[in-house]
PDB file of C-alpha atoms in Angstrom:
ATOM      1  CA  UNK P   1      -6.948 173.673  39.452  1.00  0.00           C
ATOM      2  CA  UNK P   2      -9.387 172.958  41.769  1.00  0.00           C
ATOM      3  CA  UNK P   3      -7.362 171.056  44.534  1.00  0.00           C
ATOM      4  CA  UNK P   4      -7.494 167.839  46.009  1.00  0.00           C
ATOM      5  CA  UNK P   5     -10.322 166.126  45.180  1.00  0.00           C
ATOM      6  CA  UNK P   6     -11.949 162.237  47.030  1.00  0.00           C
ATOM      7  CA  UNK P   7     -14.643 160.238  46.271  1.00  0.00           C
ATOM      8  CA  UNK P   8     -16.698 159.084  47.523  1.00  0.00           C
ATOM      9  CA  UNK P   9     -17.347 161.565  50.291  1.00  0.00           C
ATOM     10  CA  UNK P  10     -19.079 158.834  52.443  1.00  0.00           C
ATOM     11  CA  UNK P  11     -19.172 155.248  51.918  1.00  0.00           C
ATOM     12  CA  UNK P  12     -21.454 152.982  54.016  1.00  0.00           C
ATOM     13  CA  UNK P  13     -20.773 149.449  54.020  1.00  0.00           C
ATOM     14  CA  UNK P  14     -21.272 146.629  55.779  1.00  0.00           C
ATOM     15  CA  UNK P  15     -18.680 144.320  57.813  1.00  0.00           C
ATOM     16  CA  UNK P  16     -16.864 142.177  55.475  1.00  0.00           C
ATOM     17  CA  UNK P  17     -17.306 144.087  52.487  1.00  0.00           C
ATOM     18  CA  UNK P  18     -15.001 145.757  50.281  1.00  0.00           C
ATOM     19  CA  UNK P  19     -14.359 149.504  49.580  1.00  0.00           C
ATOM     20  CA  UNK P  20     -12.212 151.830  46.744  1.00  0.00           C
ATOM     21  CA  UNK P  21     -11.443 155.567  47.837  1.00  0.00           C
ATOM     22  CA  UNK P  22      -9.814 157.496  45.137  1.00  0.00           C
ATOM     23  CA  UNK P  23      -7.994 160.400  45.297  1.00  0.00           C
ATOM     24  CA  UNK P  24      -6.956 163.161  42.728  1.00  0.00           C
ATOM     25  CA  UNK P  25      -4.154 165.368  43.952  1.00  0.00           C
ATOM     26  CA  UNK P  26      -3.383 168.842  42.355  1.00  0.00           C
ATOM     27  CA  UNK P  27      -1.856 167.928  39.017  1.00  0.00           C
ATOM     28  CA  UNK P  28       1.539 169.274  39.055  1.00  0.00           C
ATOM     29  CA  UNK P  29       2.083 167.717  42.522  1.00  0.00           C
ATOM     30  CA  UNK P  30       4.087 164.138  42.347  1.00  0.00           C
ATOM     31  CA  UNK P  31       4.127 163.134  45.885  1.00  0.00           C
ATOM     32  CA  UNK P  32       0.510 162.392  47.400  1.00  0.00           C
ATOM     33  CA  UNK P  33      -0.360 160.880  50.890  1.00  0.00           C
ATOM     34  CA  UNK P  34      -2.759 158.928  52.909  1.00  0.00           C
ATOM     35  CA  UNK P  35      -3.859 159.440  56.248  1.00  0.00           C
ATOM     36  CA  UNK P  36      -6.837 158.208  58.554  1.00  0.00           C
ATOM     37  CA  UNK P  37      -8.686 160.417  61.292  1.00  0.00           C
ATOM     38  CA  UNK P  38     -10.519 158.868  63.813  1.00  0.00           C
ATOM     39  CA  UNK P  39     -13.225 160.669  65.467  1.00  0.00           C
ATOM     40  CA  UNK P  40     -12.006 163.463  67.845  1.00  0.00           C
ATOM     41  CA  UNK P  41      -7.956 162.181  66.855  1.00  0.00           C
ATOM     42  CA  UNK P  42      -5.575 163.895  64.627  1.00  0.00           C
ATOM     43  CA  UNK P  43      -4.723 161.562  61.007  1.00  0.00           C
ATOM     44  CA  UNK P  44      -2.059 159.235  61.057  1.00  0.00           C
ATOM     45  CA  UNK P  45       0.053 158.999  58.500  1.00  0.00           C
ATOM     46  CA  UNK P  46      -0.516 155.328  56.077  1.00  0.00           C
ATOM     47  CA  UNK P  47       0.953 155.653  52.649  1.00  0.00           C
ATOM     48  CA  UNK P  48       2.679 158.362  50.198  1.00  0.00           C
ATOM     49  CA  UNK P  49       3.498 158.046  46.840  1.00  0.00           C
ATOM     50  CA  UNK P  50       6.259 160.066  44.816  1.00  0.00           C
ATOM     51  CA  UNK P  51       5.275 159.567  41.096  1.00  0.00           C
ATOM     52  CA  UNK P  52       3.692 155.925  40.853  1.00  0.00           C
ATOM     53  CA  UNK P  53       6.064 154.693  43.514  1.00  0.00           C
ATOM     54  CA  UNK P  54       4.710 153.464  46.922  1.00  0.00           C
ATOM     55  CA  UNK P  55       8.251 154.665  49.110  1.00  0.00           C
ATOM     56  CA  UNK P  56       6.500 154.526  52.355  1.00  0.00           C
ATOM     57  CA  UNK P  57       4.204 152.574  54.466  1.00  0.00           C
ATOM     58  CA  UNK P  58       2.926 152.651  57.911  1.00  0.00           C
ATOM     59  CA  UNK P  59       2.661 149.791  60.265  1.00  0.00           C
ATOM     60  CA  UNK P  60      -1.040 151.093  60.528  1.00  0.00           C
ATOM     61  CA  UNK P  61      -1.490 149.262  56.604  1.00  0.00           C
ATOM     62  CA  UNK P  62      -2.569 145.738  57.614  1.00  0.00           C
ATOM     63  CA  UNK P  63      -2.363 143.339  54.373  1.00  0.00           C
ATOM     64  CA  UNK P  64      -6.500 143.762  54.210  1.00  0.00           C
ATOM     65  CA  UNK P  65      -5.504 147.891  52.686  1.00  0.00           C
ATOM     66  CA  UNK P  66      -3.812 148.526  49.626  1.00  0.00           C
ATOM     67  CA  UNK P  67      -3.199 151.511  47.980  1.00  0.00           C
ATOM     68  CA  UNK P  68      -2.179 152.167  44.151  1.00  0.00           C
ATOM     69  CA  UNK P  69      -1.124 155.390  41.993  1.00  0.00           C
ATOM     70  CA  UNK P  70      -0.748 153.357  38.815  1.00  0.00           C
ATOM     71  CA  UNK P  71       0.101 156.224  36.235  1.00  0.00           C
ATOM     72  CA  UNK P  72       1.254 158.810  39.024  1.00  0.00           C
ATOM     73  CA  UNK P  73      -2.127 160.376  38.891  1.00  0.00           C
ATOM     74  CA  UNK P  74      -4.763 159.302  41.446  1.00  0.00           C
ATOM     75  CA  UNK P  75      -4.426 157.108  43.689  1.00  0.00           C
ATOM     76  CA  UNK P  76      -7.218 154.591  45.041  1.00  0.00           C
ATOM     77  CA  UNK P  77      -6.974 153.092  48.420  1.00  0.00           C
ATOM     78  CA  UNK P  78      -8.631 149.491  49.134  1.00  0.00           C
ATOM     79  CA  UNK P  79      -9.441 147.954  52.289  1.00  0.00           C
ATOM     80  CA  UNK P  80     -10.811 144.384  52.101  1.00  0.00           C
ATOM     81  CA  UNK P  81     -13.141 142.629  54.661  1.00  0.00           C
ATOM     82  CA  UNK P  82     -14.362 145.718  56.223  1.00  0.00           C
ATOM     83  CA  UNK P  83     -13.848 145.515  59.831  1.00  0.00           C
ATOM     84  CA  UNK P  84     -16.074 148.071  62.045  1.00  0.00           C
ATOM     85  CA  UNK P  85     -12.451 149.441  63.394  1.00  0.00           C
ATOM     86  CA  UNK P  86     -11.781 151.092  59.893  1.00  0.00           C
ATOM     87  CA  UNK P  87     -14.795 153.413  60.303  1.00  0.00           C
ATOM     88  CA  UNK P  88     -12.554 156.247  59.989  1.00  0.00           C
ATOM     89  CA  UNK P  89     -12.296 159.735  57.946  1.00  0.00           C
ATOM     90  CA  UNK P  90      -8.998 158.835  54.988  1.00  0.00           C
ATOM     91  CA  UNK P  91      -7.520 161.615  53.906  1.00  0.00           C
ATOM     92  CA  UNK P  92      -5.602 161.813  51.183  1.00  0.00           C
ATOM     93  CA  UNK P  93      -3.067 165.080  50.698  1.00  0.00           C
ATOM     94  CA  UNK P  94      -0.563 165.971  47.979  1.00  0.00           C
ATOM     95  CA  UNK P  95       2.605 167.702  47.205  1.00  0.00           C
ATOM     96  CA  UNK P  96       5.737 168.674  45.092  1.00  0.00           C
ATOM     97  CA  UNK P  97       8.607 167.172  45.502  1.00  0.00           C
ATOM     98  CA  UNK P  98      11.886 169.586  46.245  1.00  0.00           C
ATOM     99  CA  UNK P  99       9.960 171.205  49.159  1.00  0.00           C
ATOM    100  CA  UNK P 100       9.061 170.750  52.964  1.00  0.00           C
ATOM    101  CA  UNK P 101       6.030 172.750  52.751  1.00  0.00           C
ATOM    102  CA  UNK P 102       2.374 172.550  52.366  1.00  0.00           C
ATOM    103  CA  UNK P 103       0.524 169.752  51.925  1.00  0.00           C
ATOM    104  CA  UNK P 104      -2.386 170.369  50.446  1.00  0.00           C
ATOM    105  CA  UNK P 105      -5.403 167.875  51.596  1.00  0.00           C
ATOM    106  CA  UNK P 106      -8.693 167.235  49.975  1.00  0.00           C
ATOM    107  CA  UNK P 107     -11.901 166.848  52.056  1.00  0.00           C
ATOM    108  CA  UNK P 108     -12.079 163.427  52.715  1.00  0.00           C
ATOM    109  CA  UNK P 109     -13.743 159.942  52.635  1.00  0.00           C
ATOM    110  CA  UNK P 110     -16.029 159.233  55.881  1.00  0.00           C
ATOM    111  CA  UNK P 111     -15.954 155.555  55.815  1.00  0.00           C
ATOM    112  CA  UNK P 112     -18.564 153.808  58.415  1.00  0.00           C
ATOM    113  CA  UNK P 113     -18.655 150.205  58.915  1.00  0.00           C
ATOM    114  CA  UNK P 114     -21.749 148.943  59.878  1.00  0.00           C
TER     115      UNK P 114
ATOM    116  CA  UNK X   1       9.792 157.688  67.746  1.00  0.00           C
ATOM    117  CA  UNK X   2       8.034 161.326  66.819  1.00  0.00           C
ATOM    118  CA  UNK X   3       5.201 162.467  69.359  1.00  0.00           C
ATOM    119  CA  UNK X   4       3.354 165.600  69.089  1.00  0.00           C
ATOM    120  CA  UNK X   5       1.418 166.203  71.973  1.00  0.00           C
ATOM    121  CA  UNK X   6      -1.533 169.314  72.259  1.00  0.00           C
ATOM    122  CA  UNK X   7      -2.740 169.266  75.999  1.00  0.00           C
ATOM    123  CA  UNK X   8      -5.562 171.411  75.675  1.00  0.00           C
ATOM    124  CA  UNK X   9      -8.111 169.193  74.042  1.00  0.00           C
ATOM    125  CA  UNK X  10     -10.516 172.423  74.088  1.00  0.00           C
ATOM    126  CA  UNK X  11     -10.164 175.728  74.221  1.00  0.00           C
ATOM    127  CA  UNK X  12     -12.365 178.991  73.986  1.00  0.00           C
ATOM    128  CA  UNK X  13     -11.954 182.444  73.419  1.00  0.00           C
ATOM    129  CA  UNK X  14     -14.326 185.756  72.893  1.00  0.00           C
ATOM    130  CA  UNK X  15     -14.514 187.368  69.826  1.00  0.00           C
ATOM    131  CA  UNK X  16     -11.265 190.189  69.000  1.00  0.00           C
ATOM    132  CA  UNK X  17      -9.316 188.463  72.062  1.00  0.00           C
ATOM    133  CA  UNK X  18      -6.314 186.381  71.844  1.00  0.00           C
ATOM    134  CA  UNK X  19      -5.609 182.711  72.328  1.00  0.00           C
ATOM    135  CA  UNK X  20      -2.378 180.140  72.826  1.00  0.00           C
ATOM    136  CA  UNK X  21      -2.632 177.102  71.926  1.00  0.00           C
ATOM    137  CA  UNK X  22      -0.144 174.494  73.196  1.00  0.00           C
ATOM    138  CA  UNK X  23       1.985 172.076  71.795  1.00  0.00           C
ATOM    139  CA  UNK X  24       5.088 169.985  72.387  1.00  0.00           C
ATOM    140  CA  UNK X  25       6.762 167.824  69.912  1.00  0.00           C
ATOM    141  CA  UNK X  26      10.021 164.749  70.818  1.00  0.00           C
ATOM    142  CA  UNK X  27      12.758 164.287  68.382  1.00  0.00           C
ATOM    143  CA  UNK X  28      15.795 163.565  68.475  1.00  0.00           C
ATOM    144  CA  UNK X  29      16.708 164.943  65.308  1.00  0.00           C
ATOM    145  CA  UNK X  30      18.604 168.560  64.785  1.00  0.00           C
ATOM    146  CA  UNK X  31      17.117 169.264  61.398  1.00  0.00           C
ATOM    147  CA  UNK X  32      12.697 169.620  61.287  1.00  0.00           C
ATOM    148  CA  UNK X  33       9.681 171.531  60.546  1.00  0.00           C
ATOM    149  CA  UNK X  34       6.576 172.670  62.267  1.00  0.00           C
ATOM    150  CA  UNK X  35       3.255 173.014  61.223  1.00  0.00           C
ATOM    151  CA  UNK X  36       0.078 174.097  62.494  1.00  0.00           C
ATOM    152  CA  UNK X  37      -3.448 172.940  60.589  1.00  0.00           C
ATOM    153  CA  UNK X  38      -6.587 174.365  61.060  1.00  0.00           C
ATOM    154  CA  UNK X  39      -9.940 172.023  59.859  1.00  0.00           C
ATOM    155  CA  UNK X  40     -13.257 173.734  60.170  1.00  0.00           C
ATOM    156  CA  UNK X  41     -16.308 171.809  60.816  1.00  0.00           C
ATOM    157  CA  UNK X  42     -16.932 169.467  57.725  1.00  0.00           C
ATOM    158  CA  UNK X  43     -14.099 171.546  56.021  1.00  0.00           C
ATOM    159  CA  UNK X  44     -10.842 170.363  54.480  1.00  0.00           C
ATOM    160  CA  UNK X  45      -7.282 170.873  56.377  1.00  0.00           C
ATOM    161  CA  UNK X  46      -5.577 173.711  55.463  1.00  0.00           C
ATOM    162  CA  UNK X  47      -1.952 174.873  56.539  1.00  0.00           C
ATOM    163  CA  UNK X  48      -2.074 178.253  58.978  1.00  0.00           C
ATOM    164  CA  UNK X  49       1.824 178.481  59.267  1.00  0.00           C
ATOM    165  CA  UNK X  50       4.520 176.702  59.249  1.00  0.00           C
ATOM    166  CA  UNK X  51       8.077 177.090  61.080  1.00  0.00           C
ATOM    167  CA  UNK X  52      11.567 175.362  59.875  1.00  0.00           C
ATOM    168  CA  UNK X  53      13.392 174.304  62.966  1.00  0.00           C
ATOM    169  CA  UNK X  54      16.960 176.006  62.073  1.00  0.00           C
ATOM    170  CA  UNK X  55      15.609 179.493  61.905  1.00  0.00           C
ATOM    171  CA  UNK X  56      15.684 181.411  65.040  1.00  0.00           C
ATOM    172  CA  UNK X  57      12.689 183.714  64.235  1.00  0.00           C
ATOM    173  CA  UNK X  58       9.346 182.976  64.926  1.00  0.00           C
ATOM    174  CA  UNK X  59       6.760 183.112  62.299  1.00  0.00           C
ATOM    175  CA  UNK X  60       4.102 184.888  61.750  1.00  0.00           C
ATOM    176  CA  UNK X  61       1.280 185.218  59.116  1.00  0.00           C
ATOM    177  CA  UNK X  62      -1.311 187.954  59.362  1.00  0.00           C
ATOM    178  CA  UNK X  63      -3.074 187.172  62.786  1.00  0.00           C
ATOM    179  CA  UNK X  64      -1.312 184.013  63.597  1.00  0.00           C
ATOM    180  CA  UNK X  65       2.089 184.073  65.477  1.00  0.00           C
ATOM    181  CA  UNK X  66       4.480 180.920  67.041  1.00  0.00           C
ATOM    182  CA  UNK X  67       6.094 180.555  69.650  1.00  0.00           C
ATOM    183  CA  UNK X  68       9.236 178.405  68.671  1.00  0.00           C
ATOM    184  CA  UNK X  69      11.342 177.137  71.575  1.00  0.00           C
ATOM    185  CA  UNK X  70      13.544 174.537  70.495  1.00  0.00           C
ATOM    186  CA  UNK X  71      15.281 173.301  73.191  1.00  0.00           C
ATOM    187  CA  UNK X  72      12.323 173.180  75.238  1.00  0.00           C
ATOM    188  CA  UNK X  73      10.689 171.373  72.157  1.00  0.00           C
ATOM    189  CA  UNK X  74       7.519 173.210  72.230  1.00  0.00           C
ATOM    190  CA  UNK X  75       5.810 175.457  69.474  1.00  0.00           C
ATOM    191  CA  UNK X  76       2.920 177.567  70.583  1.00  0.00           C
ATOM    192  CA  UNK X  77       0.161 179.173  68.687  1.00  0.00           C
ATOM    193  CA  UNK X  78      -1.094 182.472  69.047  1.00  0.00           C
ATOM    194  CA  UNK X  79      -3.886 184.260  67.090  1.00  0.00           C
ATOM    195  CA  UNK X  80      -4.651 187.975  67.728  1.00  0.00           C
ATOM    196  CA  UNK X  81      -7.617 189.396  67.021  1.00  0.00           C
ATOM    197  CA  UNK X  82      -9.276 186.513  67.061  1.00  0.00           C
ATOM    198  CA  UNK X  83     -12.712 185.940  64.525  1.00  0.00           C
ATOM    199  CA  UNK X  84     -15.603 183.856  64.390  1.00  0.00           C
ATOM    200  CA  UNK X  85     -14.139 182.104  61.509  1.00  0.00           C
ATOM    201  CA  UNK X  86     -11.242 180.613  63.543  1.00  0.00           C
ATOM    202  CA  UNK X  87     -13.669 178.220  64.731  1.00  0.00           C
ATOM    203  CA  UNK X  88     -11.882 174.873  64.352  1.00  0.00           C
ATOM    204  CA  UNK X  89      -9.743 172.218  65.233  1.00  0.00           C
ATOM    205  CA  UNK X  90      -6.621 173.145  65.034  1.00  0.00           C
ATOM    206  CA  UNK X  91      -3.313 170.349  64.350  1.00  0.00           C
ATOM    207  CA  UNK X  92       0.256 171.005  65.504  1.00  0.00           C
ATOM    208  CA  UNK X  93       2.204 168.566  63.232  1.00  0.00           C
ATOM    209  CA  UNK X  94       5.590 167.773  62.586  1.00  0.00           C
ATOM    210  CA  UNK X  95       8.300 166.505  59.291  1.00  0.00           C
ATOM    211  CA  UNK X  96      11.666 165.478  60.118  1.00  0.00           C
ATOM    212  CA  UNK X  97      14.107 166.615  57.377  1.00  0.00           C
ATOM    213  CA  UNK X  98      14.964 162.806  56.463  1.00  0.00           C
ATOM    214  CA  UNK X  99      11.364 161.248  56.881  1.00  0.00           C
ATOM    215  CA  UNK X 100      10.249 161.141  53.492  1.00  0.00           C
ATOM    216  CA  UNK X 101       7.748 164.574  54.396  1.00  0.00           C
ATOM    217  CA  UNK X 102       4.848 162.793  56.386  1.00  0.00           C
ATOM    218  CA  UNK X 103       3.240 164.530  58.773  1.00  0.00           C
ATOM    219  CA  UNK X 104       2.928 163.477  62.465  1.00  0.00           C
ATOM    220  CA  UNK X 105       0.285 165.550  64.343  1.00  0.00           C
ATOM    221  CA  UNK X 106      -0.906 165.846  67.197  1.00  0.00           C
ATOM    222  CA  UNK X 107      -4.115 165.071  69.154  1.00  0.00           C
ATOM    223  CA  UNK X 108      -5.702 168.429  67.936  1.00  0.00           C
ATOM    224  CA  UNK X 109      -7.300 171.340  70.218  1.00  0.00           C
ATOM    225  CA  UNK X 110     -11.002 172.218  69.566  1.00  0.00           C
ATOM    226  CA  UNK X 111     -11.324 176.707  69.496  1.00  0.00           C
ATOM    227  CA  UNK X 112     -14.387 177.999  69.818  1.00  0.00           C
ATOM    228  CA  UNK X 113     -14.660 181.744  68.656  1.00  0.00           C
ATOM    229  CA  UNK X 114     -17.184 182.918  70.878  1.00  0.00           C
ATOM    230  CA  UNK X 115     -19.269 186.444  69.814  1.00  0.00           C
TER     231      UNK X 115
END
């Protein structure tokens, strides 16, 4: 297994436009995550799946994002109608349930709204 | 709500010396656990240790030591010995036992491993 993998790794787009992340998490791993990192911030937490369940969601998700994990596989994460305030690095992170331990996170999307 | 708060936005430290970094947390919950993240420039976020909030002793892995005091709320970072390659930013973050296991962190404190 090679980890947590995202793509794209960097999306340009322009304002009003809409974008698909996707995120494969280490494939024994049922719970996976979302975050966003602003430049200079630490992430904030958005979504997390367990299996193909969406069991939590973060003020942060404005109806224009919407994230799926249809099979309990990947996961893609949508944002409609770009706005320049969602340039952002999204994260996505995974891990088993049963444990408080690790998350493992994959290297990110770099998202820039022009 | 859960805060994590890291007051030293930046920090530097020579090569083979040690550093602290800082880092309080606010809960009001009994039950927790404590991370601390390291991301390299343009690298991924990996875990450096991690501390449950109902064991007295402080953890340590290799170079990298806590400083756990709990009723103070604050949970310290020290690395020994410190390497060029500990050039990052590094996260304190924070689960509450009941949260449903996502992380809170903290502003993040840039090292610089200077030779």
């Amino acid at each position: 297994d090679t980890g947590v993998s995202q793509n794209p790794r960097h999306k340009i787009t322009k304002r009003g436009q809409n974008v698909t992340f996707r995120c494969d998490p280490i494939s024994e791993h049922n719970r996976l995550y979302w975050y966003r990192q602003t430049l200079g911030q630490g992430p904030e937490f958005l979504t997390y799946f367990q299996n193909e369940a969406q069991l939590e969601k973060s003020r942060l998700l404005s109806d224009r994002f919407s994230a799926e994990r249809p099979k309990g596989s990947f996961s893609t994460l949508e944002i409609q109608r770009t706005e320049q305030g969602d340039s952002a690095m999204y994260l996505c992170a995974s891990d088993l349930r049963g444990g408080i331990g690790e998350q493992f996170f994959g290297p990110g999307t770099r998202l820039t709204v022009l | 709500a859960q805060t994590v708060t890291q007051s030293q936005p930046e920090m530097s430290v020579q090569e083979a010396e040690t550093v602290t970094l800082s880092c309080t947390y606010d809960t009001s919950e009994n039950n927790y656990y404590l991370f601390w993240y390291k991301q390299p420039p343009s690298r991924q976020m990996i875990l450096v240790i991690r501390q449950e909030a109902y064991k007295q002793q402080n953890a340590t892995e290799n170079r990298f030591s806590v400083n756990f005091q709990k009723a103070a709320k604050s949970f310290s970072l020290k690395i020994s010995d410190s390497q060029l390659g500990d050039t990052a930013m590094y996260f304190c973050a924070f689960i509450e036992n009941n949260a449903g296991n996502m992380l809170t962190f903290g502003g993040g404190t840039r090292l610089m491993v200077k030779p």
